[in-house]
PDB file of C-alpha atoms in Angstrom:
ATOM      1  CA  UNK C1383      -5.194  -0.979  -1.771  1.00 55.00           C
ATOM      2  CA  UNK C1384      -1.851   0.385  -0.586  1.00 51.00           C
ATOM      3  CA  UNK C1385      -0.968  -3.083   0.753  1.00 55.00           C
ATOM      4  CA  UNK C1386      -0.728  -1.758   4.301  1.00 56.00           C
ATOM      5  CA  UNK C1387      -1.986  -4.378   6.804  1.00 53.00           C
ATOM      6  CA  UNK C1388      -4.946  -3.181   8.845  1.00 55.00           C
ATOM      7  CA  UNK C1389      -7.652  -4.250  11.258  1.00 60.00           C
ATOM      8  CA  UNK C1390     -11.210  -2.941  11.537  1.00 61.00           C
ATOM      9  CA  UNK C1391     -12.128  -2.355  15.173  1.00 60.00           C
ATOM     10  CA  UNK C1392     -15.764  -1.950  16.231  1.00 59.00           C
ATOM     11  CA  UNK C1393     -16.989  -1.344  19.768  1.00 57.00           C
ATOM     12  CA  UNK C1394     -19.404  -4.264  19.968  1.00 53.00           C
ATOM     13  CA  UNK C1395     -20.244  -3.613  23.617  1.00 52.00           C
ATOM     14  CA  UNK C1396     -21.298  -0.004  23.007  1.00 49.00           C
ATOM     15  CA  UNK C1397     -21.835   0.486  19.253  1.00 48.00           C
ATOM     16  CA  UNK C1398     -23.508   3.848  19.899  1.00 49.00           C
ATOM     17  CA  UNK C1399     -20.713   5.215  22.079  1.00 44.00           C
ATOM     18  CA  UNK C1400     -19.011   8.500  21.240  1.00 47.00           C
ATOM     19  CA  UNK C1401     -16.310   6.941  19.046  1.00 54.00           C
ATOM     20  CA  UNK C1402     -15.905   8.832  15.753  1.00 58.00           C
ATOM     21  CA  UNK C1403     -14.537   6.689  12.871  1.00 62.00           C
ATOM     22  CA  UNK C1404     -10.851   7.339  12.350  1.00 67.00           C
ATOM     23  CA  UNK C1405      -7.615   5.859  11.034  1.00 70.00           C
ATOM     24  CA  UNK C1406      -4.819   5.246  13.521  1.00 69.00           C
ATOM     25  CA  UNK C1407      -1.198   4.610  12.586  1.00 68.00           C
ATOM     26  CA  UNK C1408       1.280   4.509  15.438  1.00 66.00           C
ATOM     27  CA  UNK C1409       0.849   7.705  17.430  1.00 68.00           C
ATOM     28  CA  UNK C1410      -0.961   9.489  14.577  1.00 69.00           C
ATOM     29  CA  UNK C1411      -4.732   9.688  14.161  1.00 70.00           C
ATOM     30  CA  UNK C1412      -6.605  11.006  11.098  1.00 66.00           C
ATOM     31  CA  UNK C1413     -10.246  11.953  10.654  1.00 68.00           C
ATOM     32  CA  UNK C1414     -11.692  12.255   7.172  1.00 63.00           C
ATOM     33  CA  UNK C1415     -12.687  15.907   7.612  1.00 61.00           C
ATOM     34  CA  UNK C1416      -9.185  17.037   8.588  1.00 63.00           C
ATOM     35  CA  UNK C1417      -6.021  17.672   6.571  1.00 60.00           C
ATOM     36  CA  UNK C1418      -7.690  16.884   3.278  1.00 62.00           C
ATOM     37  CA  UNK C1419      -9.109  13.626   4.558  1.00 66.00           C
ATOM     38  CA  UNK C1420      -7.515  10.294   5.345  1.00 66.00           C
ATOM     39  CA  UNK C1421      -5.933   9.901   1.897  1.00 66.00           C
ATOM     40  CA  UNK C1422      -4.037  13.201   2.072  1.00 66.00           C
ATOM     41  CA  UNK C1423      -3.069  12.472   5.674  1.00 66.00           C
ATOM     42  CA  UNK C1424      -1.517   9.141   4.694  1.00 68.00           C
ATOM     43  CA  UNK C1425       0.402  10.928   1.937  1.00 67.00           C
ATOM     44  CA  UNK C1426       1.680  13.707   4.197  1.00 66.00           C
ATOM     45  CA  UNK C1427       2.849  11.216   6.825  1.00 60.00           C
ATOM     46  CA  UNK C1428       4.635   9.126   4.151  1.00 63.00           C
ATOM     47  CA  UNK C1429       2.546   6.117   5.157  1.00 63.00           C
ATOM     48  CA  UNK C1430       0.902   5.364   1.816  1.00 63.00           C
ATOM     49  CA  UNK C1431       0.683   7.158  -1.526  1.00 60.00           C
ATOM     50  CA  UNK C1432      -1.261   5.252  -4.144  1.00 61.00           C
ATOM     51  CA  UNK C1433      -0.394   7.690  -6.919  1.00 60.00           C
ATOM     52  CA  UNK C1434       3.350   7.138  -6.496  1.00 62.00           C
ATOM     53  CA  UNK C1435       3.024   3.905  -8.469  1.00 65.00           C
ATOM     54  CA  UNK C1436       1.984   5.813 -11.590  1.00 59.00           C
ATOM     55  CA  UNK C1437       4.868   8.096 -12.592  1.00 57.00           C
ATOM     56  CA  UNK C1438       3.949   7.849 -16.276  1.00 62.00           C
ATOM     57  CA  UNK C1439       0.305   8.835 -15.877  1.00 68.00           C
ATOM     58  CA  UNK C1440      -0.555  12.512 -16.117  1.00 68.00           C
ATOM     59  CA  UNK C1441      -1.339  13.888 -12.681  1.00 75.00           C
ATOM     60  CA  UNK C1442      -3.928  16.116 -14.343  1.00 82.00           C
ATOM     61  CA  UNK C1443      -5.840  13.066 -15.578  1.00 84.00           C
ATOM     62  CA  UNK C1444      -5.916  11.550 -12.100  1.00 83.00           C
ATOM     63  CA  UNK C1445      -6.889  14.851 -10.466  1.00 86.00           C
ATOM     64  CA  UNK C1446      -9.686  15.502 -12.977  1.00 91.00           C
ATOM     65  CA  UNK C1447     -11.153  12.045 -12.435  1.00 92.00           C
ATOM     66  CA  UNK C1448     -10.788  12.424  -8.679  1.00 90.00           C
ATOM     67  CA  UNK C1449     -12.598  15.783  -8.800  1.00 92.00           C
ATOM     68  CA  UNK C1450     -15.462  14.185 -10.724  1.00 96.00           C
ATOM     69  CA  UNK C1451     -15.886  11.482  -8.079  1.00 95.00           C
ATOM     70  CA  UNK C1452     -15.539  13.980  -5.217  1.00 91.00           C
ATOM     71  CA  UNK C1453     -18.093  16.394  -6.661  1.00 95.00           C
ATOM     72  CA  UNK C1454     -20.631  14.878  -9.050  1.00 97.00           C
ATOM     73  CA  UNK C1455     -20.922  11.494  -7.360  1.00 97.00           C
ATOM     74  CA  UNK C1456     -20.573  12.858  -3.836  1.00 94.00           C
ATOM     75  CA  UNK C1457     -23.320  15.421  -4.481  1.00 96.00           C
ATOM     76  CA  UNK C1458     -25.626  12.775  -5.933  1.00 97.00           C
ATOM     77  CA  UNK C1459     -25.137  10.627  -2.842  1.00 95.00           C
ATOM     78  CA  UNK C1460     -25.845  13.588  -0.553  1.00 93.00           C
ATOM     79  CA  UNK C1461     -28.997  14.305  -2.521  1.00 95.00           C
ATOM     80  CA  UNK C1462     -30.267  10.743  -2.201  1.00 93.00           C
ATOM     81  CA  UNK C1463     -29.444  10.510   1.494  1.00 91.00           C
ATOM     82  CA  UNK C1464     -30.963  13.779   2.660  1.00 91.00           C
ATOM     83  CA  UNK C1465     -33.492  14.910   0.057  1.00 91.00           C
ATOM     84  CA  UNK C1466     -34.906  12.018  -1.983  1.00 90.00           C
ATOM     85  CA  UNK C1467     -35.443   9.666   0.942  1.00 76.00           C
ATOM     86  CA  UNK C1468     -36.654  12.498   3.192  1.00 70.00           C
ATOM     87  CA  UNK C1469     -33.627  11.635   5.298  1.00 65.00           C
ATOM     88  CA  UNK C1470     -34.958   8.268   6.463  1.00 78.00           C
ATOM     89  CA  UNK C1471     -31.786   6.419   5.425  1.00 82.00           C
ATOM     90  CA  UNK C1472     -29.504   9.079   6.873  1.00 82.00           C
ATOM     91  CA  UNK C1473     -31.525   9.093  10.070  1.00 81.00           C
ATOM     92  CA  UNK C1474     -31.003   5.348  10.516  1.00 81.00           C
ATOM     93  CA  UNK C1475     -27.268   5.755   9.926  1.00 79.00           C
ATOM     94  CA  UNK C1476     -26.484   8.892  11.904  1.00 80.00           C
ATOM     95  CA  UNK C1477     -29.245   9.675  14.388  1.00 82.00           C
ATOM     96  CA  UNK C1478     -31.033   6.456  15.325  1.00 79.00           C
ATOM     97  CA  UNK C1479     -29.133   6.182  18.612  1.00 78.00           C
ATOM     98  CA  UNK C1480     -29.985   9.734  19.707  1.00 82.00           C
ATOM     99  CA  UNK C1481     -33.062  10.880  21.651  1.00 86.00           C
ATOM    100  CA  UNK C1482     -35.869  11.776  19.234  1.00 84.00           C
ATOM    101  CA  UNK C1483     -35.819  15.574  19.734  1.00 85.00           C
ATOM    102  CA  UNK C1484     -32.051  15.825  19.303  1.00 86.00           C
ATOM    103  CA  UNK C1485     -32.068  13.576  16.250  1.00 84.00           C
ATOM    104  CA  UNK C1486     -34.959  15.524  14.745  1.00 86.00           C
ATOM    105  CA  UNK C1487     -33.209  18.877  15.118  1.00 89.00           C
ATOM    106  CA  UNK C1488     -29.858  17.603  13.812  1.00 88.00           C
ATOM    107  CA  UNK C1489     -31.620  15.933  10.885  1.00 88.00           C
ATOM    108  CA  UNK C1490     -33.542  19.104  10.013  1.00 89.00           C
ATOM    109  CA  UNK C1491     -30.395  21.223  10.209  1.00 91.00           C
ATOM    110  CA  UNK C1492     -28.359  18.835   8.046  1.00 90.00           C
ATOM    111  CA  UNK C1493     -31.099  18.613   5.416  1.00 91.00           C
ATOM    112  CA  UNK C1494     -31.237  22.388   5.228  1.00 92.00           C
ATOM    113  CA  UNK C1495     -27.441  22.537   4.886  1.00 94.00           C
ATOM    114  CA  UNK C1496     -27.423  19.968   2.071  1.00 93.00           C
ATOM    115  CA  UNK C1497     -30.109  21.831   0.134  1.00 95.00           C
ATOM    116  CA  UNK C1498     -28.157  25.053   0.479  1.00 96.00           C
ATOM    117  CA  UNK C1499     -24.946  23.296  -0.577  1.00 95.00           C
ATOM    118  CA  UNK C1500     -26.597  21.890  -3.701  1.00 96.00           C
ATOM    119  CA  UNK C1501     -28.446  25.134  -4.436  1.00 96.00           C
ATOM    120  CA  UNK C1502     -31.892  23.564  -4.160  1.00 96.00           C
ATOM    121  CA  UNK C1503     -34.923  25.790  -3.642  1.00 94.00           C
ATOM    122  CA  UNK C1504     -38.661  25.230  -3.930  1.00 92.00           C
ATOM    123  CA  UNK C1505     -38.625  26.781  -7.396  1.00 95.00           C
ATOM    124  CA  UNK C1506     -35.733  24.838  -8.949  1.00 96.00           C
ATOM    125  CA  UNK C1507     -36.049  21.469  -7.173  1.00 94.00           C
ATOM    126  CA  UNK C1508     -37.030  19.517 -10.303  1.00 95.00           C
ATOM    127  CA  UNK C1509     -34.302  21.084 -12.453  1.00 96.00           C
ATOM    128  CA  UNK C1510     -31.658  20.467  -9.805  1.00 97.00           C
ATOM    129  CA  UNK C1511     -32.660  16.829  -9.471  1.00 97.00           C
ATOM    130  CA  UNK C1512     -32.318  16.293 -13.212  1.00 97.00           C
ATOM    131  CA  UNK C1513     -28.942  18.057 -13.228  1.00 97.00           C
ATOM    132  CA  UNK C1514     -27.615  16.002 -10.301  1.00 98.00           C
ATOM    133  CA  UNK C1515     -28.593  12.673 -11.855  1.00 98.00           C
ATOM    134  CA  UNK C1516     -27.287  13.641 -15.302  1.00 98.00           C
ATOM    135  CA  UNK C1517     -23.879  14.461 -13.820  1.00 98.00           C
ATOM    136  CA  UNK C1518     -23.846  11.229 -11.823  1.00 98.00           C
ATOM    137  CA  UNK C1519     -24.733   9.226 -14.930  1.00 98.00           C
ATOM    138  CA  UNK C1520     -21.988  10.962 -16.914  1.00 98.00           C
ATOM    139  CA  UNK C1521     -19.487  10.222 -14.142  1.00 97.00           C
ATOM    140  CA  UNK C1522     -20.398   6.521 -14.116  1.00 98.00           C
ATOM    141  CA  UNK C1523     -20.154   6.390 -17.911  1.00 98.00           C
ATOM    142  CA  UNK C1524     -16.690   7.952 -17.809  1.00 96.00           C
ATOM    143  CA  UNK C1525     -15.444   5.657 -15.040  1.00 97.00           C
ATOM    144  CA  UNK C1526     -16.870   2.579 -16.763  1.00 97.00           C
ATOM    145  CA  UNK C1527     -15.163   3.504 -20.033  1.00 96.00           C
ATOM    146  CA  UNK C1528     -11.839   4.121 -18.296  1.00 94.00           C
ATOM    147  CA  UNK C1529     -12.025   0.901 -16.276  1.00 95.00           C
ATOM    148  CA  UNK C1530     -12.914  -1.361 -19.187  1.00 93.00           C
ATOM    149  CA  UNK C1531     -11.984  -4.919 -18.247  1.00 93.00           C
ATOM    150  CA  UNK C1532      -9.113  -3.883 -15.984  1.00 93.00           C
ATOM    151  CA  UNK C1533      -8.883  -4.418 -12.242  1.00 91.00           C
ATOM    152  CA  UNK C1534      -8.014  -0.757 -11.585  1.00 91.00           C
ATOM    153  CA  UNK C1535      -8.902   2.522 -13.267  1.00 91.00           C
ATOM    154  CA  UNK C1536      -5.323   3.399 -14.214  1.00 86.00           C
ATOM    155  CA  UNK C1537      -3.086   0.596 -15.486  1.00 79.00           C
ATOM    156  CA  UNK C1538      -2.526  -2.341 -13.149  1.00 80.00           C
ATOM    157  CA  UNK C1539      -2.315  -0.682  -9.729  1.00 80.00           C
ATOM    158  CA  UNK C1540      -4.633   1.541  -7.657  1.00 84.00           C
ATOM    159  CA  UNK C1541      -4.720   5.326  -7.329  1.00 85.00           C
ATOM    160  CA  UNK C1542      -6.553   7.749  -5.055  1.00 83.00           C
ATOM    161  CA  UNK C1543      -9.463   7.610  -7.492  1.00 88.00           C
ATOM    162  CA  UNK C1544      -9.827   3.849  -7.079  1.00 90.00           C
ATOM    163  CA  UNK C1545      -9.992   4.255  -3.300  1.00 86.00           C
ATOM    164  CA  UNK C1546     -12.535   7.080  -3.440  1.00 89.00           C
ATOM    165  CA  UNK C1547     -14.771   5.379  -5.966  1.00 95.00           C
ATOM    166  CA  UNK C1548     -14.622   2.052  -4.124  1.00 93.00           C
ATOM    167  CA  UNK C1549     -15.916   3.715  -0.954  1.00 91.00           C
ATOM    168  CA  UNK C1550     -18.668   5.446  -2.921  1.00 95.00           C
ATOM    169  CA  UNK C1551     -19.724   2.317  -4.817  1.00 96.00           C
ATOM    170  CA  UNK C1552     -19.828   0.076  -1.749  1.00 94.00           C
ATOM    171  CA  UNK C1553     -21.985   2.588   0.108  1.00 93.00           C
ATOM    172  CA  UNK C1554     -24.389   3.019  -2.817  1.00 95.00           C
ATOM    173  CA  UNK C1555     -24.736  -0.733  -3.361  1.00 95.00           C
ATOM    174  CA  UNK C1556     -25.018  -1.603   0.334  1.00 92.00           C
ATOM    175  CA  UNK C1557     -26.893   1.266   1.980  1.00 90.00           C
ATOM    176  CA  UNK C1558     -29.252   2.675  -0.647  1.00 92.00           C
ATOM    177  CA  UNK C1559     -32.585   0.908  -1.309  1.00 90.00           C
ATOM    178  CA  UNK C1560     -33.479  -0.959  -4.497  1.00 92.00           C
ATOM    179  CA  UNK C1561     -35.650   1.992  -5.551  1.00 92.00           C
ATOM    180  CA  UNK C1562     -32.661   4.363  -5.534  1.00 94.00           C
ATOM    181  CA  UNK C1563     -32.064   6.088  -8.876  1.00 96.00           C
ATOM    182  CA  UNK C1564     -28.352   6.429  -8.114  1.00 97.00           C
ATOM    183  CA  UNK C1565     -28.022   2.749  -7.290  1.00 97.00           C
ATOM    184  CA  UNK C1566     -29.906   1.792 -10.441  1.00 97.00           C
ATOM    185  CA  UNK C1567     -27.643   4.013 -12.536  1.00 98.00           C
ATOM    186  CA  UNK C1568     -24.521   2.431 -11.061  1.00 98.00           C
ATOM    187  CA  UNK C1569     -25.861  -1.095 -11.588  1.00 97.00           C
ATOM    188  CA  UNK C1570     -26.186  -0.430 -15.323  1.00 97.00           C
ATOM    189  CA  UNK C1571     -22.393  -0.699 -15.492  1.00 98.00           C
ATOM    190  CA  UNK C1572     -21.473  -4.315 -14.820  1.00 97.00           C
ATOM    191  CA  UNK C1573     -17.744  -3.620 -14.728  1.00 97.00           C
ATOM    192  CA  UNK C1574     -18.140  -0.962 -12.015  1.00 97.00           C
ATOM    193  CA  UNK C1575     -20.246  -3.319  -9.888  1.00 97.00           C
ATOM    194  CA  UNK C1576     -17.691  -6.104 -10.405  1.00 96.00           C
ATOM    195  CA  UNK C1577     -14.928  -3.656  -9.451  1.00 96.00           C
ATOM    196  CA  UNK C1578     -16.632  -2.914  -6.131  1.00 95.00           C
ATOM    197  CA  UNK C1579     -17.433  -6.549  -5.350  1.00 95.00           C
ATOM    198  CA  UNK C1580     -13.945  -7.763  -6.254  1.00 94.00           C
ATOM    199  CA  UNK C1581     -12.129  -5.262  -4.061  1.00 91.00           C
ATOM    200  CA  UNK C1582     -14.623  -5.716  -1.240  1.00 91.00           C
ATOM    201  CA  UNK C1583     -13.680  -9.394  -1.105  1.00 90.00           C
ATOM    202  CA  UNK C1584      -9.967  -8.690  -1.467  1.00 85.00           C
ATOM    203  CA  UNK C1585      -9.714  -5.882   1.070  1.00 80.00           C
ATOM    204  CA  UNK C1586     -12.488  -6.354   3.607  1.00 72.00           C
ATOM    205  CA  UNK C1587     -13.724  -9.930   3.696  1.00 66.00           C
ATOM    206  CA  UNK C1588     -10.263 -11.492   3.332  1.00 59.00           C
ATOM    207  CA  UNK C1589      -8.905  -9.209   6.058  1.00 53.00           C
ATOM    208  CA  UNK C1590     -11.806 -10.052   8.370  1.00 55.00           C
ATOM    209  CA  UNK C1591     -11.290 -13.792   7.827  1.00 55.00           C
ATOM    210  CA  UNK C1592      -7.595 -13.502   8.602  1.00 51.00           C
ATOM    211  CA  UNK C1593      -8.221 -11.434  11.713  1.00 50.00           C
ATOM    212  CA  UNK C1594     -10.841 -13.847  13.065  1.00 50.00           C
ATOM    213  CA  UNK C1595      -8.264 -16.616  13.412  1.00 47.00           C
ATOM    214  CA  UNK C1596      -5.681 -14.581  15.249  1.00 43.00           C
ATOM    215  CA  UNK C1597      -7.001 -15.054  18.773  1.00 41.00           C
ATOM    216  CA  UNK C1598      -5.840 -12.520  21.325  1.00 39.00           C
ATOM    217  CA  UNK C1599      -2.246 -12.346  20.083  1.00 38.00           C
ATOM    218  CA  UNK C1600      -1.574  -9.600  17.529  1.00 39.00           C
ATOM    219  CA  UNK C1601       0.157 -10.758  14.350  1.00 37.00           C
ATOM    220  CA  UNK C1602       2.284  -8.315  12.327  1.00 36.00           C
ATOM    221  CA  UNK C1603       1.295 -10.005   9.059  1.00 34.00           C
ATOM    222  CA  UNK C1604      -2.433  -9.365   9.306  1.00 35.00           C
ATOM    223  CA  UNK C1605      -3.094  -6.605  11.782  1.00 35.00           C
ATOM    224  CA  UNK C1606      -3.006  -2.850  11.936  1.00 38.00           C
ATOM    225  CA  UNK C1607       0.441  -1.298  12.416  1.00 40.00           C
ATOM    226  CA  UNK C1608       0.224  -0.725  16.110  1.00 38.00           C
ATOM    227  CA  UNK C1609       2.028   1.556  18.484  1.00 39.00           C
ATOM    228  CA  UNK C1610       5.183   0.305  20.124  1.00 36.00           C
ATOM    229  CA  UNK C1611       4.469  -1.701  23.268  1.00 36.00           C
ATOM    230  CA  UNK C1612       4.056   0.503  26.271  1.00 39.00           C
ATOM    231  CA  UNK C1613       2.100   0.636  29.468  1.00 36.00           C
ATOM    232  CA  UNK C1614      -0.362   3.061  27.923  1.00 42.00           C
ATOM    233  CA  UNK C1615      -0.951   1.626  24.466  1.00 41.00           C
ATOM    234  CA  UNK C1616      -0.469  -2.150  24.635  1.00 38.00           C
ATOM    235  CA  UNK C1617      -3.478  -4.391  24.275  1.00 36.00           C
ATOM    236  CA  UNK C1618      -4.916  -5.660  27.539  1.00 39.00           C
ATOM    237  CA  UNK C1619      -5.399  -9.374  28.140  1.00 37.00           C
ATOM    238  CA  UNK C1620      -8.825 -10.998  28.037  1.00 41.00           C
ATOM    239  CA  UNK C1621      -9.269 -11.352  31.831  1.00 43.00           C
ATOM    240  CA  UNK C1622      -9.509  -7.564  32.052  1.00 38.00           C
ATOM    241  CA  UNK C1623     -12.133  -7.237  29.318  1.00 44.00           C
ATOM    242  CA  UNK C1624     -14.982  -7.484  31.774  1.00 41.00           C
ATOM    243  CA  UNK C1625     -13.464  -4.743  33.916  1.00 42.00           C
ATOM    244  CA  UNK C1626     -13.202  -2.423  30.905  1.00 47.00           C
ATOM    245  CA  UNK C1627     -16.845  -2.932  30.044  1.00 50.00           C
ATOM    246  CA  UNK C1628     -17.849  -2.266  33.630  1.00 55.00           C
ATOM    247  CA  UNK C1629     -15.932   1.015  33.666  1.00 62.00           C
ATOM    248  CA  UNK C1630     -17.569   2.072  30.416  1.00 59.00           C
ATOM    249  CA  UNK C1631     -20.969   1.259  31.806  1.00 58.00           C
ATOM    250  CA  UNK C1632     -20.217   3.438  34.801  1.00 58.00           C
ATOM    251  CA  UNK C1633     -19.182   6.230  32.462  1.00 58.00           C
ATOM    252  CA  UNK C1634     -22.507   5.999  30.642  1.00 56.00           C
ATOM    253  CA  UNK C1635     -24.389   6.053  33.918  1.00 59.00           C
ATOM    254  CA  UNK C1636     -22.591   9.250  34.893  1.00 57.00           C
ATOM    255  CA  UNK C1637     -23.626  10.755  31.589  1.00 61.00           C
ATOM    256  CA  UNK C1638     -27.251   9.692  31.968  1.00 61.00           C
ATOM    257  CA  UNK C1639     -28.288  12.855  33.785  1.00 54.00           C
ATOM    258  CA  UNK C1640     -26.585  14.941  31.112  1.00 60.00           C
ATOM    259  CA  UNK C1641     -28.517  13.211  28.339  1.00 60.00           C
ATOM    260  CA  UNK C1642     -31.807  13.606  30.161  1.00 60.00           C
ATOM    261  CA  UNK C1643     -31.173  17.302  30.654  1.00 61.00           C
ATOM    262  CA  UNK C1644     -30.097  17.696  27.029  1.00 66.00           C
ATOM    263  CA  UNK C1645     -33.222  15.913  25.839  1.00 64.00           C
ATOM    264  CA  UNK C1646     -35.399  18.241  27.886  1.00 62.00           C
ATOM    265  CA  UNK C1647     -33.648  21.303  26.459  1.00 66.00           C
ATOM    266  CA  UNK C1648     -33.942  19.862  22.945  1.00 66.00           C
ATOM    267  CA  UNK C1649     -37.679  19.364  23.392  1.00 64.00           C
ATOM    268  CA  UNK C1650     -38.103  22.972  24.469  1.00 65.00           C
ATOM    269  CA  UNK C1651     -35.972  24.254  21.585  1.00 66.00           C
ATOM    270  CA  UNK C1652     -37.822  22.088  19.075  1.00 65.00           C
ATOM    271  CA  UNK C1653     -41.204  23.210  20.316  1.00 62.00           C
ATOM    272  CA  UNK C1654     -40.137  26.848  20.193  1.00 67.00           C
ATOM    273  CA  UNK C1655     -38.902  26.407  16.615  1.00 66.00           C
ATOM    274  CA  UNK C1656     -42.092  24.717  15.521  1.00 62.00           C
ATOM    275  CA  UNK C1657     -44.146  27.327  17.304  1.00 60.00           C
ATOM    276  CA  UNK C1658     -42.454  30.068  15.309  1.00 56.00           C
ATOM    277  CA  UNK C1659     -43.376  28.567  11.957  1.00 51.00           C
ATOM    278  CA  UNK C1660     -46.545  30.031  10.473  1.00 50.00           C
ATOM    279  CA  UNK C1661     -49.032  28.031   8.449  1.00 47.00           C
ATOM    280  CA  UNK C1662     -47.766  29.310   5.106  1.00 48.00           C
ATOM    281  CA  UNK C1663     -44.295  27.960   5.788  1.00 47.00           C
ATOM    282  CA  UNK C1664     -45.633  24.527   6.701  1.00 44.00           C
ATOM    283  CA  UNK C1665     -46.411  23.918   3.022  1.00 50.00           C
ATOM    284  CA  UNK C1666     -42.716  23.230   2.531  1.00 52.00           C
ATOM    285  CA  UNK C1667     -41.639  19.959   4.141  1.00 49.00           C
ATOM    286  CA  UNK C1668     -38.633  21.614   5.754  1.00 50.00           C
ATOM    287  CA  UNK C1669     -40.347  24.813   6.816  1.00 49.00           C
ATOM    288  CA  UNK C1670     -37.720  26.791   4.904  1.00 49.00           C
ATOM    289  CA  UNK C1671     -37.871  29.487   2.276  1.00 51.00           C
ATOM    290  CA  UNK C1672     -34.690  29.527   0.238  1.00 48.00           C
ATOM    291  CA  UNK C1673     -35.858  32.375  -2.003  1.00 49.00           C
ATOM    292  CA  UNK C1674     -35.110  35.038   0.604  1.00 49.00           C
TER     293      UNK C1674
END
């Protein structure tokens, strides 16, 4: 949206390797849970600031709309991922590549954290669900009204809110099942769905098509701003690709014993946790009592 050329890189050889998603620009790297997220990082580094194109729009209006997307819609998505679906969707996304005991423990811990974050207990679960979906519906109504028949939410160019909502909408439409209440609520607003589909084509599919025809030579017109050529950071030619994969395979073999040991420890920890849960606590699907 900021008209900064970029590439999407995926480790196709080892998709489950320990590579956390990040944004790289030159020698700088940003993770979404640091420095206010990727958007604030790009602002601080003077790389891209979507809001700078809107000097006449009240910053309060943009911030209020951004807060609504970051809270009401983000909470509704958390609720659907970890509570409504019993975590099955989240498990496929985050833990499917992990050994079962480790994935089970991490899943249980995250579900507990989300319920605490949203203030959900056994006694108020129904009321909280209604509240979460009402806020999400109100947020979609507000965004749909503001968007109208425009391409962007504010005038004729994007803001932070457009970027945040686009990420939310694409995830809801692509990852959540047809039975999802949140997805159904979003799909009631044709202009919001069209907004997501339009920008998906413009930003992702067009970029992917351009990148696919580049071959091995990087092109400044359709690739990520890369670091200056150096012995450490330049791209390696194709003949060495096989060697890189071989080295990574060796790395994974060296880590095999560690994973086996970790799995054994996880099994013991999981069994000890389950052994400490009495029959009365098993009535709750998470084995937790939030009323204490």
